[in-house]
């Protein structure tokens, strides 16, 4: 079904769009503003309407080689150029290159003589000439209230507004018209939003003493678009819109493995570490060595010749370097080599969106292979839980799309043995979740570590006790007692008992070996005695046989001598026989 839909969507004609070049805005508008049609940007004072229009023109020139016309009814050309110079927009240079035309139209109600036949024909001629003089593709009118301030007749006003929008459509230029927000309506006149093809609402609100700007696309004829409220920022690089739900789960993945920096911890994972580009969350109560685990990972990344960007919200860089050096984690050398960059600040220095934009900017500048944030819990002081969850969702998505491994630490409240949710509610978003906790025994507190989940690989289900030594973090072997896993002093007692039992067993084995050796020697002695006795009997019997044989031989020899000494006589010849 999904394949059928995607094939049908690819065959359907799409509305031509003009990309704005504003970061994030093209994403939520799915390509930009309607090409050749007017777009209305409305909002209260200070929300950035004029800046968005000027950036639309500048980005169009820089990125798409589309000339533009800016017709302003409130500020002069020098004032506009000075206002946006700090953002790197050189309007004077663009005008000199014939890529931009800035025209200030002074509208004074006292100088306008209204008649039944009064219209905007003069404005059309002036605007048309500006467009044709440079071949403009983009136009910005700022603001429409100043233009129609001399029209008290509502009938004439509405007629001229419709005619202005129709003229812009017929001209075929992509136009942005800025308007002030009215009471209960999007604009002062309440008509512009109906004749516009696209309406973007900007809002500047203050919540809990924190200023936040929000953008919402009210309508977009002929195209789908993001319908949520999106935070946006005005930075030194211009406007940056931060989509919340527009990112799709189609980022690339990697089968490469990154070590945690602790060999014994790597052994608890089926693949001996984390997947590169995945997200790792370390949660635990205060004092459970979350920062030390994060620093060990950062050191391992740098030792592999890769870059790591570390955000610290609780410690200064100098304090962090000193504390980690005490456990033989040398971060200072990696900072000196340029492989590690530490950004330390209080979370309250900026809003959530500013933190996200800062991270985006630093990632683009530093190009890290891994990002560590310690801890994300402090961001709750800047916004509520829902806003923090939204910001962290966008952050995790951004890192995954960029193929960057992210490791976050978070403080969990309570001392329950099973802390299944973090305060930020991001435990379900991460790929690997490591929990560190207190293992309280009789009169002592120990630390335990376990892996709650690790997507895509087998992992240990044991709770491993670990200690922080001068050589770093060491995971101890699991010791099981009569009532289960034991730790701390009970662990030592159990080990001593096991050692005593092993020693007793060894001693018993040695005793049995000695008894066996004694019996073997006795048996061998008995065998030797029997062998000696047998040899004596054998010798005696051999002598008897020899004596008997000698007697027999002597007897036989005697008989032979007797026979030889007495030969047999011959008988006398018979009578009458001749001699």
Tab-separated table of N, CA and C in Angstrom, residues 161-314:
chain	number	residue	atom	x	y	z
A	161	UNK	N	-7.063	46.218	-2.547
A	161	UNK	CA	-6.256	45.085	-2.063
A	161	UNK	C	-6.374	43.909	-3.018
A	162	UNK	N	-7.606	43.613	-3.443
A	162	UNK	CA	-7.808	42.509	-4.389
A	162	UNK	C	-7.087	42.805	-5.702
A	163	UNK	N	-7.146	44.042	-6.133
A	163	UNK	CA	-6.517	44.384	-7.403
A	163	UNK	C	-5.005	44.295	-7.312
A	164	UNK	N	-4.434	44.672	-6.143
A	164	UNK	CA	-2.988	44.573	-5.952
A	164	UNK	C	-2.532	43.114	-6.021
A	165	UNK	N	-3.252	42.253	-5.360
A	165	UNK	CA	-2.853	40.838	-5.361
A	165	UNK	C	-3.011	40.226	-6.754
A	166	UNK	N	-4.057	40.623	-7.448
A	166	UNK	CA	-4.266	40.099	-8.800
A	166	UNK	C	-3.166	40.609	-9.736
A	167	UNK	N	-2.777	41.863	-9.572
A	167	UNK	CA	-1.732	42.424	-10.431
A	167	UNK	C	-0.407	41.702	-10.212
A	168	UNK	N	-0.103	41.398	-8.959
A	168	UNK	CA	1.136	40.682	-8.658
A	168	UNK	C	1.117	39.278	-9.265
A	169	UNK	N	-0.037	38.617	-9.220
A	169	UNK	CA	-0.139	37.296	-9.832
A	169	UNK	C	0.068	37.379	-11.339
A	170	UNK	N	-0.572	38.358	-11.943
A	170	UNK	CA	-0.427	38.504	-13.405
A	170	UNK	C	1.010	38.847	-13.785
A	171	UNK	N	1.716	39.514	-12.910
A	171	UNK	CA	3.100	39.870	-13.188
A	171	UNK	C	4.010	38.653	-13.105
A	172	UNK	N	3.582	37.601	-12.379
A	172	UNK	CA	4.344	36.361	-12.301
A	172	UNK	C	5.538	36.405	-11.382
A	173	UNK	N	5.548	37.319	-10.415
A	173	UNK	CA	6.664	37.403	-9.473
A	173	UNK	C	6.247	36.768	-8.146
A	174	UNK	N	7.214	36.138	-7.509
A	174	UNK	CA	6.983	35.574	-6.180
A	174	UNK	C	7.100	36.700	-5.172
A	175	UNK	N	6.008	36.967	-4.463
A	175	UNK	CA	5.923	38.172	-3.645
A	175	UNK	C	5.697	37.823	-2.187
A	176	UNK	N	6.354	38.580	-1.325
A	176	UNK	CA	6.086	38.549	0.111
A	176	UNK	C	5.518	39.909	0.498
A	177	UNK	N	4.371	39.896	1.144
A	177	UNK	CA	3.724	41.114	1.627
A	177	UNK	C	3.647	41.015	3.143
A	178	UNK	N	4.205	41.975	3.838
A	178	UNK	CA	4.161	41.965	5.293
A	178	UNK	C	2.974	42.781	5.773
A	179	UNK	N	2.412	42.347	6.889
A	179	UNK	CA	1.230	43.018	7.434
A	179	UNK	C	1.249	42.913	8.945
A	180	UNK	N	0.696	43.937	9.588
A	180	UNK	CA	0.602	43.932	11.044
A	180	UNK	C	-0.623	43.141	11.488
A	181	UNK	N	-0.489	42.504	12.634
A	181	UNK	CA	-1.584	41.677	13.141
A	181	UNK	C	-2.677	42.563	13.732
A	182	UNK	N	-3.931	42.188	13.457
A	182	UNK	CA	-5.063	42.957	13.956
A	182	UNK	C	-5.657	42.359	15.212
A	183	UNK	N	-6.704	43.001	15.730
A	183	UNK	CA	-7.400	42.513	16.915
A	183	UNK	C	-8.419	41.455	16.510
A	184	UNK	N	-8.118	40.193	16.827
A	184	UNK	CA	-9.013	39.098	16.479
A	184	UNK	C	-8.857	38.628	15.045
A	185	UNK	N	-8.019	39.271	14.254
A	185	UNK	CA	-7.780	38.865	12.868
A	185	UNK	C	-6.272	38.801	12.640
A	186	UNK	N	-5.894	38.138	11.559
A	186	UNK	CA	-4.470	38.012	11.260
A	186	UNK	C	-3.868	39.345	10.834
A	187	UNK	N	-4.680	40.203	10.167
A	187	UNK	CA	-4.202	41.500	9.695
A	187	UNK	C	-5.153	42.592	10.150
A	188	UNK	N	-4.720	43.826	9.967
A	188	UNK	CA	-5.550	44.959	10.367
A	188	UNK	C	-6.857	45.010	9.588
A	189	UNK	N	-6.775	44.763	8.276
A	189	UNK	CA	-7.962	44.867	7.435
A	189	UNK	C	-8.792	43.587	7.453
A	190	UNK	N	-8.169	42.460	7.792
A	190	UNK	CA	-8.902	41.201	7.832
A	190	UNK	C	-9.259	40.652	6.467
A	191	UNK	N	-8.601	41.138	5.406
A	191	UNK	CA	-8.909	40.680	4.050
A	191	UNK	C	-7.699	40.046	3.379
A	192	UNK	N	-6.509	40.522	3.722
A	192	UNK	CA	-5.316	40.065	3.021
A	192	UNK	C	-5.115	38.549	3.133
A	193	UNK	N	-5.447	37.972	4.302
A	193	UNK	CA	-5.238	36.542	4.482
A	193	UNK	C	-6.141	35.701	3.589
A	194	UNK	N	-7.235	36.297	3.109
A	194	UNK	CA	-8.158	35.527	2.265
A	194	UNK	C	-7.739	35.552	0.796
A	195	UNK	N	-7.094	36.632	0.372
A	195	UNK	CA	-6.704	36.720	-1.025
A	195	UNK	C	-5.271	36.248	-1.254
A	196	UNK	N	-4.562	35.929	-0.203
A	196	UNK	CA	-3.194	35.430	-0.337
A	196	UNK	C	-3.210	33.922	-0.568
A	197	UNK	N	-2.237	33.444	-1.323
A	197	UNK	CA	-2.131	32.003	-1.575
A	197	UNK	C	-1.419	31.286	-0.448
A	198	UNK	N	-0.604	32.017	0.279
A	198	UNK	CA	0.107	31.434	1.418
A	198	UNK	C	0.137	32.467	2.533
A	199	UNK	N	-0.159	32.046	3.746
A	199	UNK	CA	-0.182	32.946	4.895
A	199	UNK	C	0.710	32.362	5.988
A	200	UNK	N	1.689	33.145	6.420
A	200	UNK	CA	2.605	32.734	7.490
A	200	UNK	C	2.429	33.701	8.647
A	201	UNK	N	2.154	33.143	9.822
A	201	UNK	CA	1.927	33.944	11.015
A	201	UNK	C	3.151	33.867	11.919
A	202	UNK	N	3.686	35.044	12.281
A	202	UNK	CA	4.806	35.134	13.207
A	202	UNK	C	4.303	35.652	14.549
A	203	UNK	N	4.827	35.062	15.621
A	203	UNK	CA	4.363	35.434	16.950
A	203	UNK	C	5.564	35.568	17.877
A	204	UNK	N	5.558	36.631	18.671
A	204	UNK	CA	6.620	36.881	19.647
A	204	UNK	C	5.971	36.919	21.020
A	205	UNK	N	6.159	35.867	21.792
A	205	UNK	CA	5.466	35.754	23.072
A	205	UNK	C	6.479	35.620	24.210
A	206	UNK	N	6.013	35.907	25.419
A	206	UNK	CA	6.841	35.791	26.618
A	206	UNK	C	6.160	34.812	27.558
A	207	UNK	N	6.867	33.724	27.892
A	207	UNK	CA	6.352	32.696	28.792
A	207	UNK	C	7.361	32.497	29.900
A	208	UNK	N	6.930	32.698	31.138
A	208	UNK	CA	7.812	32.549	32.298
A	208	UNK	C	9.071	33.405	32.149
A	209	UNK	N	8.868	34.638	31.716
A	209	UNK	CA	9.939	35.621	31.559
A	209	UNK	C	10.953	35.247	30.484
A	210	UNK	N	10.594	34.338	29.611
A	210	UNK	CA	11.478	33.920	28.518
A	210	UNK	C	10.782	34.227	27.200
A	211	UNK	N	11.453	34.983	26.344
A	211	UNK	CA	10.895	35.358	25.058
A	211	UNK	C	11.085	34.228	24.052
A	212	UNK	N	10.013	33.890	23.363
A	212	UNK	CA	10.061	32.826	22.367
A	212	UNK	C	9.303	33.272	21.129
A	213	UNK	N	9.912	33.076	19.985
A	213	UNK	CA	9.261	33.381	18.713
A	213	UNK	C	8.732	32.092	18.095
A	214	UNK	N	7.530	32.176	17.537
A	214	UNK	CA	6.895	31.009	16.934
A	214	UNK	C	6.403	31.362	15.534
A	215	UNK	N	6.473	30.388	14.635
A	215	UNK	CA	6.016	30.544	13.254
A	215	UNK	C	4.991	29.465	12.954
A	216	UNK	N	3.935	29.855	12.260
A	216	UNK	CA	2.904	28.884	11.874
A	216	UNK	C	2.399	29.207	10.475
A	217	UNK	N	2.315	28.189	9.645
A	217	UNK	CA	1.745	28.362	8.306
A	217	UNK	C	0.237	28.186	8.424
A	218	UNK	N	-0.468	29.286	8.274
A	218	UNK	CA	-1.919	29.250	8.451
A	218	UNK	C	-2.589	28.562	7.269
A	219	UNK	N	-2.115	28.865	6.064
A	219	UNK	CA	-2.674	28.201	4.886
A	219	UNK	C	-1.648	28.205	3.766
A	220	UNK	N	-1.836	27.273	2.844
A	220	UNK	CA	-0.938	27.162	1.694
A	220	UNK	C	-1.744	26.476	0.586
A	221	UNK	N	-2.251	27.284	-0.325
A	221	UNK	CA	-3.098	26.744	-1.377
A	221	UNK	C	-2.308	25.833	-2.317
A	222	UNK	N	-2.849	24.688	-2.587
A	222	UNK	CA	-2.251	23.788	-3.573
A	222	UNK	C	-1.082	22.981	-3.082
A	223	UNK	N	-0.811	22.972	-1.764
A	223	UNK	CA	0.346	22.234	-1.278
A	223	UNK	C	0.132	21.829	0.168
A	224	UNK	N	0.682	20.674	0.512
A	224	UNK	CA	0.730	20.290	1.921
A	224	UNK	C	1.872	21.036	2.596
A	225	UNK	N	1.824	21.107	3.921
A	225	UNK	CA	2.826	21.857	4.660
A	225	UNK	C	2.772	21.451	6.119
A	226	UNK	N	3.791	21.838	6.861
A	226	UNK	CA	3.777	21.600	8.292
A	226	UNK	C	2.735	22.462	8.964
A	227	UNK	N	1.979	21.879	9.856
A	227	UNK	CA	0.855	22.591	10.475
A	227	UNK	C	1.120	22.978	11.917
A	228	UNK	N	2.254	22.603	12.462
A	228	UNK	CA	2.539	22.913	13.858
A	228	UNK	C	3.079	24.334	14.015
A	229	UNK	N	3.248	24.730	15.271
A	229	UNK	CA	3.981	25.951	15.575
A	229	UNK	C	5.464	25.604	15.665
A	230	UNK	N	6.274	26.378	14.960
A	230	UNK	CA	7.705	26.102	14.917
A	230	UNK	C	8.465	27.272	15.524
A	231	UNK	N	9.350	27.012	16.487
A	231	UNK	CA	10.168	28.099	17.022
A	231	UNK	C	11.181	28.562	15.975
A	232	UNK	N	11.460	29.826	15.979
A	232	UNK	CA	12.470	30.355	15.068
A	232	UNK	C	13.286	31.407	15.802
A	233	UNK	N	14.498	31.599	15.321
A	233	UNK	CA	15.423	32.520	15.963
A	233	UNK	C	15.956	33.523	14.959
A	234	UNK	N	16.277	34.695	15.457
A	234	UNK	CA	16.977	35.703	14.661
A	234	UNK	C	18.408	35.736	15.181
A	235	UNK	N	19.321	35.189	14.417
A	235	UNK	CA	20.711	35.064	14.828
A	235	UNK	C	21.579	35.964	13.962
A	236	UNK	N	22.876	35.871	14.189
A	236	UNK	CA	23.816	36.668	13.400
A	236	UNK	C	23.886	36.214	11.952
A	237	UNK	N	23.320	35.044	11.671
A	237	UNK	CA	23.284	34.546	10.297
A	237	UNK	C	21.923	34.709	9.643
A	238	UNK	N	20.993	35.338	10.339
A	238	UNK	CA	19.660	35.521	9.785
A	238	UNK	C	18.622	34.754	10.573
A	239	UNK	N	17.553	34.382	9.909
A	239	UNK	CA	16.458	33.668	10.548
A	239	UNK	C	16.694	32.167	10.421
A	240	UNK	N	16.441	31.462	11.503
A	240	UNK	CA	16.569	30.007	11.521
A	240	UNK	C	15.297	29.432	12.106
A	241	UNK	N	14.584	28.653	11.295
A	241	UNK	CA	13.349	27.999	11.727
A	241	UNK	C	13.692	26.582	12.142
A	242	UNK	N	13.163	26.155	13.262
A	242	UNK	CA	13.506	24.849	13.820
A	242	UNK	C	12.299	23.927	13.730
A	243	UNK	N	12.239	23.076	12.715
A	243	UNK	CA	11.094	22.167	12.594
A	243	UNK	C	11.033	21.197	13.755
A	244	UNK	N	9.812	20.862	14.156
A	244	UNK	CA	9.608	19.936	15.269
A	244	UNK	C	9.326	18.531	14.763
A	245	UNK	N	8.433	18.399	13.812
A	245	UNK	CA	7.998	17.076	13.375
A	245	UNK	C	8.226	16.842	11.894
A	246	UNK	N	8.925	17.745	11.224
A	246	UNK	CA	9.071	17.574	9.774
A	246	UNK	C	10.171	16.599	9.409
A	247	UNK	N	11.089	16.346	10.368
A	247	UNK	CA	12.167	15.412	10.066
A	247	UNK	C	11.618	13.999	9.949
A	248	UNK	N	12.044	13.281	8.921
A	248	UNK	CA	11.586	11.922	8.695
A	248	UNK	C	12.634	10.941	9.196
A	249	UNK	N	12.176	9.742	9.533
A	249	UNK	CA	13.082	8.712	10.030
A	249	UNK	C	13.707	7.975	8.862
A	250	UNK	N	14.545	8.676	8.106
A	250	UNK	CA	15.192	8.059	6.950
A	250	UNK	C	16.686	8.352	6.931
A	251	UNK	N	17.276	8.540	8.116
A	251	UNK	CA	18.689	8.873	8.181
A	251	UNK	C	19.534	7.622	7.932
A	252	UNK	N	20.753	7.787	7.420
A	252	UNK	CA	21.645	6.637	7.192
A	252	UNK	C	22.134	6.061	8.511
A	253	UNK	N	22.568	4.800	8.463
A	253	UNK	CA	23.071	4.127	9.657
A	253	UNK	C	24.474	3.611	9.390
A	254	UNK	N	25.162	3.243	10.452
A	254	UNK	CA	26.523	2.717	10.340
A	254	UNK	C	26.638	1.471	11.194
A	255	UNK	N	27.461	0.531	10.740
A	255	UNK	CA	27.737	-0.684	11.501
A	255	UNK	C	29.041	-0.581	12.289
A	256	UNK	N	29.708	0.562	12.208
A	256	UNK	CA	30.948	0.754	12.953
A	256	UNK	C	30.641	0.884	14.442
A	257	UNK	N	31.578	0.431	15.259
A	257	UNK	CA	31.400	0.421	16.709
A	257	UNK	C	32.353	1.428	17.342
A	258	UNK	N	31.828	2.189	18.302
A	258	UNK	CA	32.637	3.138	19.072
A	258	UNK	C	32.713	2.650	20.517
A	259	UNK	N	33.903	2.674	21.074
A	259	UNK	CA	34.109	2.213	22.445
A	259	UNK	C	33.594	3.248	23.440
A	260	UNK	N	33.170	2.762	24.597
A	260	UNK	CA	32.722	3.652	25.665
A	260	UNK	C	33.891	4.277	26.408
A	261	UNK	N	35.106	3.785	26.160
A	261	UNK	CA	36.267	4.260	26.891
A	261	UNK	C	36.568	3.452	28.128
A	262	UNK	N	35.683	2.506	28.469
A	262	UNK	CA	35.871	1.634	29.631
A	262	UNK	C	35.786	0.188	29.124
A	263	UNK	N	36.897	-0.535	29.042
A	263	UNK	CA	36.882	-1.882	28.456
A	263	UNK	C	35.883	-2.824	29.108
A	264	UNK	N	35.773	-2.779	30.438
A	264	UNK	CA	34.843	-3.679	31.118
A	264	UNK	C	33.397	-3.372	30.745
A	265	UNK	N	33.080	-2.082	30.514
A	265	UNK	CA	31.734	-1.724	30.074
A	265	UNK	C	31.490	-2.184	28.645
A	266	UNK	N	32.504	-2.078	27.800
A	266	UNK	CA	32.356	-2.565	26.423
A	266	UNK	C	32.028	-4.045	26.404
A	267	UNK	N	32.579	-4.808	27.350
A	267	UNK	CA	32.330	-6.247	27.380
A	267	UNK	C	30.875	-6.571	27.696
A	268	UNK	N	30.157	-5.620	28.266
A	268	UNK	CA	28.748	-5.858	28.581
A	268	UNK	C	27.859	-5.724	27.348
A	269	UNK	N	28.410	-5.201	26.244
A	269	UNK	CA	27.674	-5.086	24.990
A	269	UNK	C	28.084	-6.214	24.049
A	270	UNK	N	27.107	-6.726	23.323
A	270	UNK	CA	27.390	-7.826	22.410
A	270	UNK	C	28.357	-7.451	21.310
A	271	UNK	N	28.391	-6.164	20.927
A	271	UNK	CA	29.281	-5.705	19.862
A	271	UNK	C	30.485	-4.958	20.414
A	272	UNK	N	30.706	-5.020	21.714
A	272	UNK	CA	31.842	-4.378	22.380
A	272	UNK	C	31.833	-2.856	22.222
A	273	UNK	N	30.665	-2.240	22.334
A	273	UNK	CA	30.576	-0.790	22.272
A	273	UNK	C	29.258	-0.319	21.700
A	274	UNK	N	29.201	0.972	21.283
A	274	UNK	CA	27.995	1.560	20.717
A	274	UNK	C	28.121	1.611	19.202
A	275	UNK	N	26.979	1.641	18.539
A	275	UNK	CA	26.979	1.895	17.105
A	275	UNK	C	27.317	3.362	16.840
A	276	UNK	N	28.155	3.593	15.848
A	276	UNK	CA	28.469	4.970	15.467
A	276	UNK	C	27.221	5.648	14.908
A	277	UNK	N	26.985	6.879	15.338
A	277	UNK	CA	25.800	7.610	14.911
A	277	UNK	C	24.581	7.355	15.762
A	278	UNK	N	24.695	6.529	16.790
A	278	UNK	CA	23.559	6.258	17.672
A	278	UNK	C	23.533	7.275	18.809
A	279	UNK	N	22.493	7.202	19.625
A	279	UNK	CA	22.347	8.105	20.765
A	279	UNK	C	22.401	7.278	22.049
A	280	UNK	N	23.155	7.768	23.022
A	280	UNK	CA	23.383	7.054	24.280
A	280	UNK	C	22.961	7.963	25.429
A	281	UNK	N	22.214	7.412	26.353
A	281	UNK	CA	21.739	8.161	27.518
A	281	UNK	C	22.267	7.496	28.784
A	282	UNK	N	22.891	8.285	29.657
A	282	UNK	CA	23.362	7.806	30.954
A	282	UNK	C	22.564	8.539	32.023
A	283	UNK	N	21.779	7.812	32.793
A	283	UNK	CA	20.937	8.418	33.816
A	283	UNK	C	21.370	7.923	35.188
A	284	UNK	N	21.119	8.734	36.186
A	284	UNK	CA	21.440	8.339	37.549
A	284	UNK	C	21.222	9.484	38.502
A	285	UNK	N	21.237	9.172	39.778
A	285	UNK	CA	21.092	10.186	40.795
A	285	UNK	C	22.413	10.936	40.956
A	286	UNK	N	22.400	11.965	41.782
A	286	UNK	CA	23.595	12.779	41.973
A	286	UNK	C	24.720	11.950	42.578
A	287	UNK	N	25.942	12.154	42.076
A	287	UNK	CA	27.104	11.480	42.633
A	287	UNK	C	27.339	10.081	42.134
A	288	UNK	N	26.731	9.715	41.028
A	288	UNK	CA	26.900	8.354	40.499
A	288	UNK	C	27.869	8.306	39.322
A	289	UNK	N	28.702	9.328	39.167
A	289	UNK	CA	29.805	9.341	38.186
A	289	UNK	C	29.326	9.412	36.745
A	290	UNK	N	28.218	10.107	36.503
A	290	UNK	CA	27.736	10.259	35.129
A	290	UNK	C	28.725	11.086	34.299
A	291	UNK	N	29.197	12.182	34.871
A	291	UNK	CA	30.147	13.034	34.147
A	291	UNK	C	31.439	12.292	33.865
A	292	UNK	N	31.895	11.480	34.798
A	292	UNK	CA	33.123	10.711	34.592
A	292	UNK	C	32.955	9.717	33.452
A	293	UNK	N	31.810	9.061	33.387
A	293	UNK	CA	31.542	8.140	32.275
A	293	UNK	C	31.532	8.887	30.945
A	294	UNK	N	30.915	10.084	30.942
A	294	UNK	CA	30.877	10.874	29.708
A	294	UNK	C	32.271	11.328	29.313
A	295	UNK	N	33.086	11.731	30.290
A	295	UNK	CA	34.451	12.172	29.989
A	295	UNK	C	35.303	11.026	29.475
A	296	UNK	N	35.093	9.824	29.996
A	296	UNK	CA	35.839	8.663	29.502
A	296	UNK	C	35.514	8.386	28.041
A	297	UNK	N	34.255	8.564	27.681
A	297	UNK	CA	33.860	8.382	26.281
A	297	UNK	C	34.497	9.452	25.403
A	298	UNK	N	34.485	10.704	25.868
A	298	UNK	CA	35.085	11.789	25.088
A	298	UNK	C	36.577	11.553	24.890
A	299	UNK	N	37.253	11.091	25.921
A	299	UNK	CA	38.685	10.806	25.788
A	299	UNK	C	38.930	9.695	24.777
A	300	UNK	N	38.111	8.660	24.809
A	300	UNK	CA	38.278	7.543	23.866
A	300	UNK	C	38.082	8.011	22.430
A	301	UNK	N	37.093	8.877	22.207
A	301	UNK	CA	36.858	9.402	20.853
A	301	UNK	C	38.089	10.135	20.354
A	302	UNK	N	38.660	10.980	21.210
A	302	UNK	CA	39.839	11.755	20.804
A	302	UNK	C	41.055	10.860	20.616
A	303	UNK	N	41.189	9.820	21.426
A	303	UNK	CA	42.316	8.902	21.275
A	303	UNK	C	42.259	8.149	19.955
A	304	UNK	N	41.078	8.013	19.392
A	304	UNK	CA	40.927	7.368	18.088
A	304	UNK	C	41.151	8.343	16.939
A	305	UNK	N	41.573	9.584	17.258
A	305	UNK	CA	41.835	10.566	16.224
A	305	UNK	C	40.597	11.259	15.697
A	306	UNK	N	39.470	11.159	16.411
A	306	UNK	CA	38.227	11.788	15.999
A	306	UNK	C	37.949	13.018	16.855
A	307	UNK	N	37.003	13.838	16.380
A	307	UNK	CA	36.666	15.080	17.072
A	307	UNK	C	35.459	14.870	17.989
A	308	UNK	N	35.500	15.570	19.112
A	308	UNK	CA	34.400	15.484	20.081
A	308	UNK	C	34.050	16.891	20.556
A	309	UNK	N	32.745	17.167	20.602
A	309	UNK	CA	32.224	18.449	21.077
A	309	UNK	C	31.476	18.193	22.385
A	310	UNK	N	31.927	18.834	23.462
A	310	UNK	CA	31.364	18.588	24.796
A	310	UNK	C	30.709	19.856	25.326
A	311	UNK	N	29.414	19.746	25.656
A	311	UNK	CA	28.668	20.855	26.260
A	311	UNK	C	28.555	20.588	27.760
A	312	UNK	N	29.074	21.500	28.560
A	312	UNK	CA	29.018	21.364	30.010
A	312	UNK	C	28.121	22.453	30.574
A	313	UNK	N	27.078	22.053	31.300
A	313	UNK	CA	26.125	23.000	31.860
A	313	UNK	C	26.293	23.180	33.362
A	314	UNK	N	27.271	22.503	33.972
A	314	UNK	CA	27.435	22.599	35.420
A	314	UNK	C	28.859	22.974	35.843
